[in-house]
Structure formats: structure tokens, C-alpha cells
Tab-separated table of C-alpha atoms in Angstrom:
chain	number	residue	atom	x	y	z
A	1	UNK	CA	-64.427	-22.048	130.951
A	2	UNK	CA	-61.824	-20.076	129.042
A	3	UNK	CA	-62.541	-19.103	125.439
A	4	UNK	CA	-60.289	-19.094	122.397
A	5	UNK	CA	-60.439	-16.581	119.574
A	6	UNK	CA	-59.299	-16.707	115.977
A	7	UNK	CA	-56.204	-14.543	115.505
A	8	UNK	CA	-55.770	-12.579	112.303
A	9	UNK	CA	-52.456	-13.205	110.586
A	10	UNK	CA	-50.404	-10.035	110.677
A	11	UNK	CA	-47.037	-9.957	108.929
A	12	UNK	CA	-44.594	-7.876	110.993
A	13	UNK	CA	-43.818	-4.488	109.501
A	14	UNK	CA	-40.121	-3.618	109.263
A	15	UNK	CA	-40.640	-0.248	107.613
A	16	UNK	CA	-38.774	1.487	110.390
A	17	UNK	CA	-35.653	-0.628	109.991
A	18	UNK	CA	-32.596	1.351	109.011
A	19	UNK	CA	-31.405	-1.018	106.302
A	20	UNK	CA	-33.624	-0.776	103.194
A	21	UNK	CA	-34.959	-4.080	101.892
A	22	UNK	CA	-33.191	-5.730	98.992
A	23	UNK	CA	-35.734	-5.869	96.180
A	24	UNK	CA	-35.507	-8.304	93.298
A	25	UNK	CA	-34.548	-5.756	90.664
A	26	UNK	CA	-31.615	-4.481	92.720
A	27	UNK	CA	-30.389	-8.002	93.463
A	28	UNK	CA	-30.432	-8.918	89.770
A	29	UNK	CA	-28.728	-5.662	88.769
A	30	UNK	CA	-25.950	-6.144	91.339
A	31	UNK	CA	-25.388	-9.753	90.272
A	32	UNK	CA	-24.998	-8.772	86.605
A	33	UNK	CA	-22.686	-5.854	87.385
A	34	UNK	CA	-20.493	-7.947	89.682
A	35	UNK	CA	-20.264	-11.030	87.445
A	36	UNK	CA	-16.573	-11.560	86.579
A	37	UNK	CA	-17.504	-13.997	83.810
A	38	UNK	CA	-18.705	-11.111	81.652
A	39	UNK	CA	-15.357	-9.359	82.020
A	40	UNK	CA	-13.543	-12.568	81.075
A	41	UNK	CA	-15.756	-12.909	77.999
A	42	UNK	CA	-14.903	-9.394	76.833
A	43	UNK	CA	-11.222	-10.174	77.331
A	44	UNK	CA	-11.609	-13.380	75.316
A	45	UNK	CA	-13.255	-11.442	72.496
A	46	UNK	CA	-10.386	-8.948	72.452
A	47	UNK	CA	-7.917	-11.820	72.427
A	48	UNK	CA	-9.557	-13.389	69.359
A	49	UNK	CA	-9.669	-9.989	67.624
A	50	UNK	CA	-5.933	-9.563	68.196
A	51	UNK	CA	-5.267	-13.120	67.043
A	52	UNK	CA	-7.239	-12.385	63.867
A	53	UNK	CA	-4.861	-9.580	62.955
A	54	UNK	CA	-1.787	-11.598	63.888
A	55	UNK	CA	-2.886	-14.699	61.986
A	56	UNK	CA	-3.411	-12.715	58.765
A	57	UNK	CA	0.152	-11.431	58.714
A	58	UNK	CA	2.954	-12.981	56.695
A	59	UNK	CA	5.617	-14.936	58.589
A	60	UNK	CA	8.675	-12.923	59.504
A	61	UNK	CA	11.370	-12.948	56.789
A	62	UNK	CA	14.539	-14.917	57.433
A	63	UNK	CA	17.943	-13.238	57.250
A	64	UNK	CA	21.140	-15.257	56.737
A	65	UNK	CA	24.841	-14.399	56.819
A	66	UNK	CA	27.240	-16.863	55.157
A	67	UNK	CA	30.971	-17.063	54.589
A	68	UNK	CA	30.952	-19.131	51.389
A	69	UNK	CA	33.712	-21.064	49.563
A	70	UNK	CA	36.612	-19.927	51.751
A	71	UNK	CA	39.832	-21.988	51.278
A	72	UNK	CA	40.630	-23.999	54.381
A	73	UNK	CA	44.394	-23.659	53.961
A	74	UNK	CA	44.512	-19.903	54.323
A	75	UNK	CA	40.914	-18.725	54.907
A	76	UNK	CA	41.785	-15.771	52.660
A	77	UNK	CA	38.931	-14.160	50.739
A	78	UNK	CA	41.417	-13.198	47.953
A	79	UNK	CA	42.832	-16.664	47.249
A	80	UNK	CA	39.866	-18.206	45.478
A	81	UNK	CA	37.461	-16.513	43.111
A	82	UNK	CA	34.413	-18.109	44.693
A	83	UNK	CA	35.176	-16.945	48.227
A	84	UNK	CA	32.499	-14.482	49.252
A	85	UNK	CA	30.512	-13.051	52.127
A	86	UNK	CA	26.845	-13.711	51.439
A	87	UNK	CA	23.816	-11.900	52.896
A	88	UNK	CA	20.480	-13.569	52.177
A	89	UNK	CA	16.820	-12.868	52.868
A	90	UNK	CA	13.945	-15.271	52.359
A	91	UNK	CA	10.183	-14.901	52.725
A	92	UNK	CA	7.679	-17.748	53.093
A	93	UNK	CA	4.102	-17.439	51.773
A	94	UNK	CA	1.472	-19.689	53.431
A	95	UNK	CA	-0.605	-21.988	51.281
A	96	UNK	CA	-3.424	-20.510	49.218
A	97	UNK	CA	-5.815	-18.308	51.219
A	98	UNK	CA	-4.595	-19.512	54.605
A	99	UNK	CA	-3.974	-16.011	55.949
A	100	UNK	CA	-7.353	-14.534	55.063
A	101	UNK	CA	-9.183	-17.671	56.211
A	102	UNK	CA	-7.327	-17.673	59.529
A	103	UNK	CA	-8.372	-14.086	60.129
A	104	UNK	CA	-11.939	-14.914	59.168
A	105	UNK	CA	-12.068	-17.829	61.612
A	106	UNK	CA	-10.679	-15.824	64.533
A	107	UNK	CA	-13.215	-13.066	63.911
A	108	UNK	CA	-16.007	-15.642	63.844
A	109	UNK	CA	-14.885	-16.957	67.225
A	110	UNK	CA	-14.696	-13.402	68.557
A	111	UNK	CA	-18.241	-12.705	67.384
A	112	UNK	CA	-19.435	-15.672	69.440
A	113	UNK	CA	-18.686	-13.892	72.724
A	114	UNK	CA	-21.511	-11.278	72.604
A	115	UNK	CA	-24.029	-14.112	72.269
A	116	UNK	CA	-22.436	-15.971	75.166
A	117	UNK	CA	-22.594	-12.809	77.261
A	118	UNK	CA	-26.270	-12.308	76.444
A	119	UNK	CA	-26.963	-15.887	77.485
A	120	UNK	CA	-24.874	-15.488	80.628
A	121	UNK	CA	-26.693	-12.304	81.662
A	122	UNK	CA	-30.044	-14.033	81.181
A	123	UNK	CA	-28.874	-17.052	83.176
A	124	UNK	CA	-27.574	-14.876	85.992
A	125	UNK	CA	-30.872	-13.011	86.116
A	126	UNK	CA	-32.813	-16.272	86.220
A	127	UNK	CA	-30.573	-17.858	88.842
A	128	UNK	CA	-30.580	-14.811	91.131
A	129	UNK	CA	-34.335	-14.410	90.693
A	130	UNK	CA	-34.915	-17.991	91.817
A	131	UNK	CA	-32.570	-17.628	94.788
A	132	UNK	CA	-34.185	-14.333	95.783
A	133	UNK	CA	-37.627	-15.947	95.600
A	134	UNK	CA	-36.426	-18.883	97.719
A	135	UNK	CA	-35.170	-16.472	100.382
A	136	UNK	CA	-38.469	-14.579	100.166
A	137	UNK	CA	-40.399	-17.820	100.678
A	138	UNK	CA	-38.329	-18.704	103.736
A	139	UNK	CA	-38.744	-15.253	105.303
A	140	UNK	CA	-42.475	-15.084	104.625
A	141	UNK	CA	-43.014	-18.639	105.907
A	142	UNK	CA	-41.217	-17.701	109.105
A	143	UNK	CA	-43.392	-14.625	109.497
A	144	UNK	CA	-46.590	-16.614	108.931
A	145	UNK	CA	-45.640	-19.210	111.522
A	146	UNK	CA	-44.462	-16.578	114.011
A	147	UNK	CA	-47.795	-14.796	113.621
A	148	UNK	CA	-49.802	-17.982	114.219
A	149	UNK	CA	-47.511	-19.045	117.028
A	150	UNK	CA	-49.278	-16.546	119.294
A	151	UNK	CA	-52.489	-18.529	118.826
A	152	UNK	CA	-50.795	-21.744	119.900
A	153	UNK	CA	-49.373	-20.004	122.931
A	154	UNK	CA	-52.914	-18.985	123.734
A	155	UNK	CA	-54.058	-22.559	123.172
A	156	UNK	CA	-51.505	-23.794	125.699
A	157	UNK	CA	-52.532	-21.173	128.259
A	158	UNK	CA	-56.226	-21.831	127.708
A	159	UNK	CA	-55.825	-25.591	127.938
A	160	UNK	CA	-53.856	-25.283	131.161
A	161	UNK	CA	-56.421	-22.903	132.674
A	162	UNK	CA	-59.293	-25.141	131.660
A	163	UNK	CA	-57.531	-28.233	132.968
A	164	UNK	CA	-56.889	-26.708	136.413
A	165	UNK	CA	-60.382	-25.240	136.629
A	166	UNK	CA	-63.080	-27.294	138.331
A	167	UNK	CA	-65.527	-26.356	135.599
A	168	UNK	CA	-63.147	-26.777	132.670
A	169	UNK	CA	-63.534	-29.648	130.254
A	170	UNK	CA	-59.901	-29.759	129.094
A	171	UNK	CA	-58.018	-32.959	129.743
A	172	UNK	CA	-54.364	-33.498	130.470
A	173	UNK	CA	-53.838	-34.819	126.960
A	174	UNK	CA	-55.199	-31.522	125.598
A	175	UNK	CA	-52.546	-29.623	127.507
A	176	UNK	CA	-49.842	-31.991	126.274
A	177	UNK	CA	-51.144	-31.805	122.699
A	178	UNK	CA	-51.152	-27.994	122.727
A	179	UNK	CA	-47.622	-27.863	124.129
A	180	UNK	CA	-46.489	-30.480	121.595
A	181	UNK	CA	-47.814	-28.474	118.646
A	182	UNK	CA	-46.122	-25.362	119.983
A	183	UNK	CA	-42.833	-27.274	120.175
A	184	UNK	CA	-43.318	-28.521	116.631
A	185	UNK	CA	-43.845	-24.958	115.449
A	186	UNK	CA	-40.606	-23.932	117.141
A	187	UNK	CA	-38.782	-26.788	115.417
A	188	UNK	CA	-40.315	-25.788	112.106
A	189	UNK	CA	-39.158	-22.212	112.633
A	190	UNK	CA	-35.631	-23.413	113.399
A	191	UNK	CA	-35.581	-25.496	110.227
A	192	UNK	CA	-36.843	-22.586	108.124
A	193	UNK	CA	-34.246	-20.227	109.608
A	194	UNK	CA	-31.524	-22.760	108.822
A	195	UNK	CA	-32.769	-23.005	105.241
A	196	UNK	CA	-32.944	-19.216	104.976
A	197	UNK	CA	-29.342	-18.861	106.138
A	198	UNK	CA	-28.227	-21.391	103.520
A	199	UNK	CA	-30.133	-19.560	100.777
A	200	UNK	CA	-28.784	-16.209	101.945
A	201	UNK	CA	-25.274	-17.626	101.615
A	202	UNK	CA	-25.991	-18.829	98.079
A	203	UNK	CA	-27.475	-15.446	97.168
A	204	UNK	CA	-24.451	-13.626	98.587
A	205	UNK	CA	-22.244	-15.520	96.108
A	206	UNK	CA	-23.932	-13.523	93.342
A	207	UNK	CA	-24.577	-10.145	94.935
A	208	UNK	CA	-21.559	-9.961	97.241
A	209	UNK	CA	-23.606	-9.210	100.364
A	210	UNK	CA	-22.455	-11.416	103.210
A	211	UNK	CA	-24.767	-10.032	105.872
A	212	UNK	CA	-28.348	-11.272	106.049
A	213	UNK	CA	-30.482	-9.462	103.486
A	214	UNK	CA	-33.962	-8.344	104.428
A	215	UNK	CA	-36.406	-8.596	101.554
A	216	UNK	CA	-39.600	-6.612	100.950
A	217	UNK	CA	-42.918	-7.926	102.257
A	218	UNK	CA	-44.643	-7.937	98.864
A	219	UNK	CA	-44.050	-10.637	96.284
A	220	UNK	CA	-42.969	-9.095	92.944
A	221	UNK	CA	-45.019	-9.965	89.899
A	222	UNK	CA	-42.906	-10.949	86.903
A	223	UNK	CA	-44.266	-10.381	83.410
A	224	UNK	CA	-44.349	-13.311	81.004
A	225	UNK	CA	-42.971	-12.497	77.539
A	226	UNK	CA	-45.394	-14.823	75.797
A	227	UNK	CA	-48.280	-17.067	76.867
A	228	UNK	CA	-48.755	-20.593	75.528
A	229	UNK	CA	-52.298	-21.723	76.258
A	230	UNK	CA	-51.954	-25.331	75.081
A	231	UNK	CA	-48.244	-26.207	75.261
A	232	UNK	CA	-48.893	-29.960	75.099
A	233	UNK	CA	-50.404	-29.738	71.598
A	234	UNK	CA	-48.059	-27.179	70.023
A	235	UNK	CA	-45.798	-28.792	67.364
A	236	UNK	CA	-42.052	-28.764	67.931
A	237	UNK	CA	-41.534	-26.645	64.826
A	238	UNK	CA	-43.770	-23.917	66.238
A	239	UNK	CA	-41.838	-23.976	69.504
A	240	UNK	CA	-38.565	-23.852	67.568
A	241	UNK	CA	-39.700	-20.609	65.966
A	242	UNK	CA	-39.944	-19.161	69.475
A	243	UNK	CA	-36.432	-20.156	70.527
A	244	UNK	CA	-34.465	-20.094	67.261
A	245	UNK	CA	-33.003	-16.644	68.036
A	246	UNK	CA	-31.863	-17.670	71.514
A	247	UNK	CA	-28.284	-16.459	72.174
A	248	UNK	CA	-27.039	-19.956	73.014
A	249	UNK	CA	-28.143	-21.123	69.545
A	250	UNK	CA	-26.622	-18.072	67.893
A	251	UNK	CA	-23.363	-18.764	69.704
A	252	UNK	CA	-23.479	-22.316	68.340
A	253	UNK	CA	-24.052	-20.866	64.859
A	254	UNK	CA	-20.779	-18.981	65.219
A	255	UNK	CA	-19.054	-22.231	66.169
A	256	UNK	CA	-20.486	-23.840	63.035
A	257	UNK	CA	-19.253	-20.960	60.860
A	258	UNK	CA	-15.788	-21.201	62.404
A	259	UNK	CA	-15.796	-24.951	61.857
A	260	UNK	CA	-16.787	-24.521	58.198
A	261	UNK	CA	-13.872	-22.139	57.848
A	262	UNK	CA	-11.676	-24.898	59.288
A	263	UNK	CA	-12.734	-27.057	56.339
A	264	UNK	CA	-11.623	-24.330	53.950
A	265	UNK	CA	-8.336	-24.024	55.826
A	266	UNK	CA	-7.756	-27.761	55.582
A	267	UNK	CA	-8.415	-27.623	51.839
A	268	UNK	CA	-5.565	-25.131	51.466
A	269	UNK	CA	-3.252	-28.055	52.239
A	270	UNK	CA	-3.640	-29.190	48.630
A	271	UNK	CA	-1.975	-25.993	47.447
A	272	UNK	CA	1.819	-25.508	47.425
A	273	UNK	CA	3.620	-23.394	49.962
A	274	UNK	CA	5.928	-20.867	48.332
A	275	UNK	CA	9.126	-19.267	49.491
A	276	UNK	CA	11.219	-16.576	47.760
A	277	UNK	CA	14.855	-15.881	48.563
A	278	UNK	CA	17.412	-13.282	47.614
A	279	UNK	CA	21.165	-13.553	48.252
A	280	UNK	CA	23.938	-11.046	47.701
A	281	UNK	CA	27.562	-12.247	47.742
A	282	UNK	CA	30.453	-9.812	48.154
A	283	UNK	CA	33.913	-10.864	46.819
A	284	UNK	CA	37.217	-9.191	47.546
A	285	UNK	CA	39.788	-8.337	44.865
A	286	UNK	CA	42.025	-11.113	43.635
A	287	UNK	CA	45.695	-11.388	44.780
A	288	UNK	CA	46.746	-9.181	41.863
A	289	UNK	CA	44.354	-6.434	42.901
A	290	UNK	CA	41.882	-7.009	40.088
A	291	UNK	CA	38.306	-6.292	40.938
A	292	UNK	CA	35.937	-9.198	41.285
A	293	UNK	CA	32.223	-8.743	40.594
A	294	UNK	CA	29.782	-9.324	43.446
A	295	UNK	CA	27.209	-12.079	42.953
A	296	UNK	CA	23.389	-11.917	43.211
A	297	UNK	CA	21.103	-14.944	43.519
A	298	UNK	CA	17.307	-14.990	43.344
A	299	UNK	CA	15.304	-18.140	43.864
A	300	UNK	CA	11.837	-19.548	44.502
A	301	UNK	CA	11.022	-22.795	46.296
A	302	UNK	CA	7.727	-24.581	46.745
A	303	UNK	CA	6.549	-27.950	47.927
A	304	UNK	CA	4.423	-30.308	45.861
A	305	UNK	CA	1.544	-31.970	47.809
A	306	UNK	CA	1.549	-35.309	45.995
A	307	UNK	CA	0.919	-37.825	48.765
A	308	UNK	CA	-2.383	-36.541	50.123
A	309	UNK	CA	-4.107	-39.774	51.142
A	310	UNK	CA	-2.849	-39.861	54.718
A	311	UNK	CA	-2.479	-36.150	55.327
A	312	UNK	CA	-4.514	-33.553	53.450
A	313	UNK	CA	-7.428	-35.896	52.732
A	314	UNK	CA	-7.653	-36.903	56.376
A	315	UNK	CA	-7.368	-33.324	57.590
A	316	UNK	CA	-10.256	-32.229	55.364
A	317	UNK	CA	-12.279	-35.259	56.420
A	318	UNK	CA	-11.653	-34.482	60.085
A	319	UNK	CA	-12.679	-30.840	59.669
A	320	UNK	CA	-15.912	-31.848	57.943
A	321	UNK	CA	-16.813	-34.297	60.707
A	322	UNK	CA	-16.161	-31.620	63.336
A	323	UNK	CA	-18.501	-29.289	61.467
A	324	UNK	CA	-21.237	-31.905	61.406
A	325	UNK	CA	-20.682	-32.505	65.114
A	326	UNK	CA	-21.257	-28.805	65.775
A	327	UNK	CA	-24.490	-28.933	63.787
A	328	UNK	CA	-25.614	-31.945	65.789
A	329	UNK	CA	-24.736	-30.091	68.998
A	330	UNK	CA	-26.984	-27.224	67.922
A	331	UNK	CA	-29.797	-29.676	67.221
A	332	UNK	CA	-29.445	-31.172	70.690
A	333	UNK	CA	-29.422	-27.739	72.346
A	334	UNK	CA	-32.512	-26.718	70.372
A	335	UNK	CA	-34.317	-29.916	71.357
A	336	UNK	CA	-33.476	-29.302	75.006
A	337	UNK	CA	-34.724	-25.710	74.831
A	338	UNK	CA	-37.958	-26.848	73.184
A	339	UNK	CA	-38.522	-29.576	75.799
A	340	UNK	CA	-37.808	-27.160	78.642
A	341	UNK	CA	-40.131	-24.551	77.149
A	342	UNK	CA	-42.974	-27.036	76.788
A	343	UNK	CA	-42.437	-28.420	80.305
A	344	UNK	CA	-42.209	-24.940	81.844
A	345	UNK	CA	-45.510	-23.802	80.368
A	346	UNK	CA	-47.243	-27.048	81.292
A	347	UNK	CA	-46.151	-26.568	84.904
A	348	UNK	CA	-47.064	-22.895	84.804
A	349	UNK	CA	-50.588	-23.611	83.568
A	350	UNK	CA	-51.115	-26.186	86.323
A	351	UNK	CA	-49.821	-23.771	88.953
A	352	UNK	CA	-52.225	-21.130	87.682
A	353	UNK	CA	-55.066	-23.603	88.219
A	354	UNK	CA	-53.835	-24.454	91.719
A	355	UNK	CA	-53.386	-20.781	92.632
A	356	UNK	CA	-56.965	-20.037	91.600
A	357	UNK	CA	-58.217	-23.060	93.549
A	358	UNK	CA	-56.369	-22.003	96.703
A	359	UNK	CA	-57.448	-18.373	96.665
A	360	UNK	CA	-61.035	-18.933	95.552
A	361	UNK	CA	-61.879	-22.057	97.529
A	362	UNK	CA	-59.265	-23.770	99.666
A	363	UNK	CA	-58.007	-20.855	101.781
A	364	UNK	CA	-61.517	-19.499	102.549
A	365	UNK	CA	-62.645	-23.025	103.425
A	366	UNK	CA	-59.636	-23.587	105.680
A	367	UNK	CA	-60.274	-20.299	107.455
A	368	UNK	CA	-63.939	-21.124	107.922
A	369	UNK	CA	-63.102	-24.611	109.196
A	370	UNK	CA	-60.558	-23.229	111.664
A	371	UNK	CA	-62.980	-20.634	112.966
A	372	UNK	CA	-65.790	-23.196	113.210
A	373	UNK	CA	-63.614	-25.652	115.122
A	374	UNK	CA	-62.585	-22.988	117.647
A	375	UNK	CA	-66.172	-21.769	118.012
A	376	UNK	CA	-67.406	-25.312	118.586
A	377	UNK	CA	-64.730	-25.919	121.202
A	378	UNK	CA	-65.550	-22.657	122.947
A	379	UNK	CA	-69.214	-23.685	123.033
A	380	UNK	CA	-68.378	-27.061	124.595
A	381	UNK	CA	-69.475	-28.722	121.356
A	382	UNK	CA	-66.133	-29.489	119.774
A	383	UNK	CA	-62.975	-31.487	120.268
A	384	UNK	CA	-59.751	-29.773	121.323
A	385	UNK	CA	-57.660	-31.950	119.011
A	386	UNK	CA	-59.839	-30.964	116.072
A	387	UNK	CA	-59.389	-27.276	116.929
A	388	UNK	CA	-55.617	-27.743	116.948
A	389	UNK	CA	-55.613	-29.736	113.697
A	390	UNK	CA	-57.680	-27.102	111.942
A	391	UNK	CA	-55.217	-24.376	112.963
A	392	UNK	CA	-52.254	-26.414	111.725
A	393	UNK	CA	-54.057	-27.177	108.471
A	394	UNK	CA	-54.731	-23.466	107.912
A	395	UNK	CA	-51.060	-22.601	108.480
A	396	UNK	CA	-50.009	-25.341	106.040
A	397	UNK	CA	-52.505	-24.108	103.466
A	398	UNK	CA	-51.177	-20.546	103.705
A	399	UNK	CA	-47.599	-21.759	103.247
A	400	UNK	CA	-48.655	-24.007	100.360
A	401	UNK	CA	-50.375	-21.047	98.685
A	402	UNK	CA	-47.222	-19.003	99.168
A	403	UNK	CA	-45.131	-21.827	97.674
A	404	UNK	CA	-47.424	-21.944	94.643
A	405	UNK	CA	-47.058	-18.194	94.145
A	406	UNK	CA	-43.267	-18.428	94.487
A	407	UNK	CA	-42.963	-21.384	92.099
A	408	UNK	CA	-45.169	-19.589	89.616
A	409	UNK	CA	-42.798	-16.600	89.579
A	410	UNK	CA	-39.796	-18.908	89.234
A	411	UNK	CA	-41.390	-20.613	86.232
A	412	UNK	CA	-42.095	-17.228	84.640
A	413	UNK	CA	-38.416	-16.339	85.079
A	414	UNK	CA	-37.424	-19.662	83.481
A	415	UNK	CA	-39.876	-19.175	80.593
A	416	UNK	CA	-38.559	-15.674	79.930
A	417	UNK	CA	-35.029	-17.074	79.750
A	418	UNK	CA	-36.111	-19.711	77.240
A	419	UNK	CA	-37.932	-17.085	75.151
A	420	UNK	CA	-34.858	-14.851	75.073
A	421	UNK	CA	-33.768	-13.654	71.647
A	422	UNK	CA	-31.080	-11.402	70.232
A	423	UNK	CA	-27.946	-9.995	71.850
């Protein structure tokens, strides 16, 4: 009878390919450099800085030209003593410290942008890392299946040879089963290639590479910023200490400061708004040629905020509620970060246990079982279906181990984002 042998999994080597592989570090660097959001954020910061200067400036003065007290019967400037040409200028002064507070608020909003950019960069890095790892998983899964596919082709050939041989023990159903499993592998490869193309398209959105990117053969090892051994028992306050300097929280702090300034601005409504004016009136000589003195007027006007119940009081009340809403928003964001941090480390610890189990026990056992099943079949002491099942189980175990390794790296990337601090 024909004999089957265990094939060693060999990942194809593309070292001679002309296009260098796209490693994770390069993909992340390209995504950050090409992110238009960061440019928009810098432009927004500049806009707020310019608004800060503009909002602290006095309103433009008002110039007026008036022909005053002219007689309607002759429109002569000499007929009546009060007839005059008046030039006036007036300047308004905003209430209280409105100008300085407006500038302060705009600067606070401008200072929010660096924190948003730091958060955005970290999010882009995390997102691109996960997409890159997904593409890596698809490519490596395809390579594993393609490598083991040769064994199934051999299974089909061996089953056919044994079935047609007078001394062979293979049955027709063995031939059909071997061909069926080979077809299933082909379908699995097609599905993985479809998934890879989808992931490549999603990755190209960030790195701007439309063509299919070839990734390295080795899985990168990300470094965890901090290890939490027992995340389920760590108090929330201790976890808050780890995330309190996160840029998204610092950006919210700037919103709170700007909102508190809004309260101060609203309180300026209780103060009067002043306006100063100066008018100069020129009079012509009288009909007899006598000189008439020009006239000068100086005045100040201001409003008196007396009826504050439905205006100033409500504006201050509204500003205070908005400030409290911002503080509540920060609390909610902090709670979400804490929950995500705890969940991420719980998952990471479980994946570490599974990874150790696969590499120390499950994969060696699967390999031994596969080899034993093939040896038994070759020695006329085993079932063909069992030999096929053991090969499929070993392929699945290898892909599962790869998935665990990939998910572990993705969780490390997520944990590092959550542990981010500073600008």
C-alpha cells in the first residue's frame, strides 16, 4: 500500500521580492504623518489664538457727521445761531472685564487642541496597529493553510492509489473524504483572501497605499507600558491614578476651564456698559459777519442693569449648569477609561494563560496526535477519517494559536493607549 508522511509546515519566504515588506512601525508612522485631522487641529488652535486677540480689543469707535438746527425755509447756516455742522466720535466700553475674560476663554479653548492631537495620534496608532495585525493574521493563516494543503493533495493521491490497488485498503468514501477536505481548504483560502483584501482596503485608508501590502513574516512584539497582575481586585481609585493624565481627560479639563470662564463672563452682565462721546459743532458767521463760537460737547452714557431676573440671572445660571455638565462628562469619560483598562488587562491575562497552554501542551499534543494517526493508518492499524481529522485539527490549532498571539498584541496596543499620559 501507499504510505503517507507528516509534512513540516514551511512558511514561504518572500525575501527575494522586490517590494520590501510593510512593517508595523512604518505603517503607524505613515498613518500619523498623513492624518489630515492633525492639520485641521493645528488650524483650529491658530483660529482660537487669533480670536483671543480679536476678542480682547475694544469695539471700533463710531464717527458721525450731522447738519444740526438748519432752518428749513432757507437752509442757510448763517440765518440761525444754532445752525452748525457737527462731527462726533463715540467709543463703547464692554461691561466689566468682558474683554480680558473673552481672551482668556479663547486661549483656554486653543490650549485644548494639543491634548486632542495627542489623543488622536494615540488613537491612530492603535487603530492602524490593529488593522495591520488583522492583515498579518490573514496572510499568515493563508500561508499555514497553503503549506498544509500539500499534505491533503498527497492524501487525495494516496487514497486514490490505494483504492485502485488490489492490495490497498482505502475505500471509495476515503477518496471522497480526502477530496472533500481539499475542497474545503480551497474554500477556506478563498474566504481568507477575501477578508485580507477587505482589511487591506481599510488599512489603505490610513496609510494611503492602495496596492496590496506585503507584511513581514515575523509577528512584532509590542511592549506593555505597565502590567496589572490582578486587575479584577484593583480599586477604581487606583486605576484612576493610572489614567488621570490621559490627554482626553486633559482636553476635558480645558473645556471645564473655558466653561468656568463663561460663568465669569455671564456675571459681567450685572455691570453697566459705558460709552463716551465727543462732538464738535462748527458755526458760520452771522448775517452781519460777526463771528460765532464753535461748540464742543462731551458726554458719557451707560445702561443700568435693574431687571436681572429674566436675563442676567438666567444667563449665569445657564453657564453654571453647562460647567457642571462638563464636569459630569469628564467623570463619564474617566469611568469608561477605567472600565476599558480593567477589561483589557483581564482579557490580556487570560490570553497569556491560553498562549502558554497552546505552546506548552496543546500544539505539541496536536502534532503528536496527527503524526500518530498517520503512522497508524500507514501501518494498516488506523482509520483514514481519523487521519484526516487529526490533520484538520492541527491546522485549526495552529491558526487558533496565531489568533491568540495576534489578539494579545492588539490588547497590548489598546492598554498602551489607555495608559497614555501627557501631550
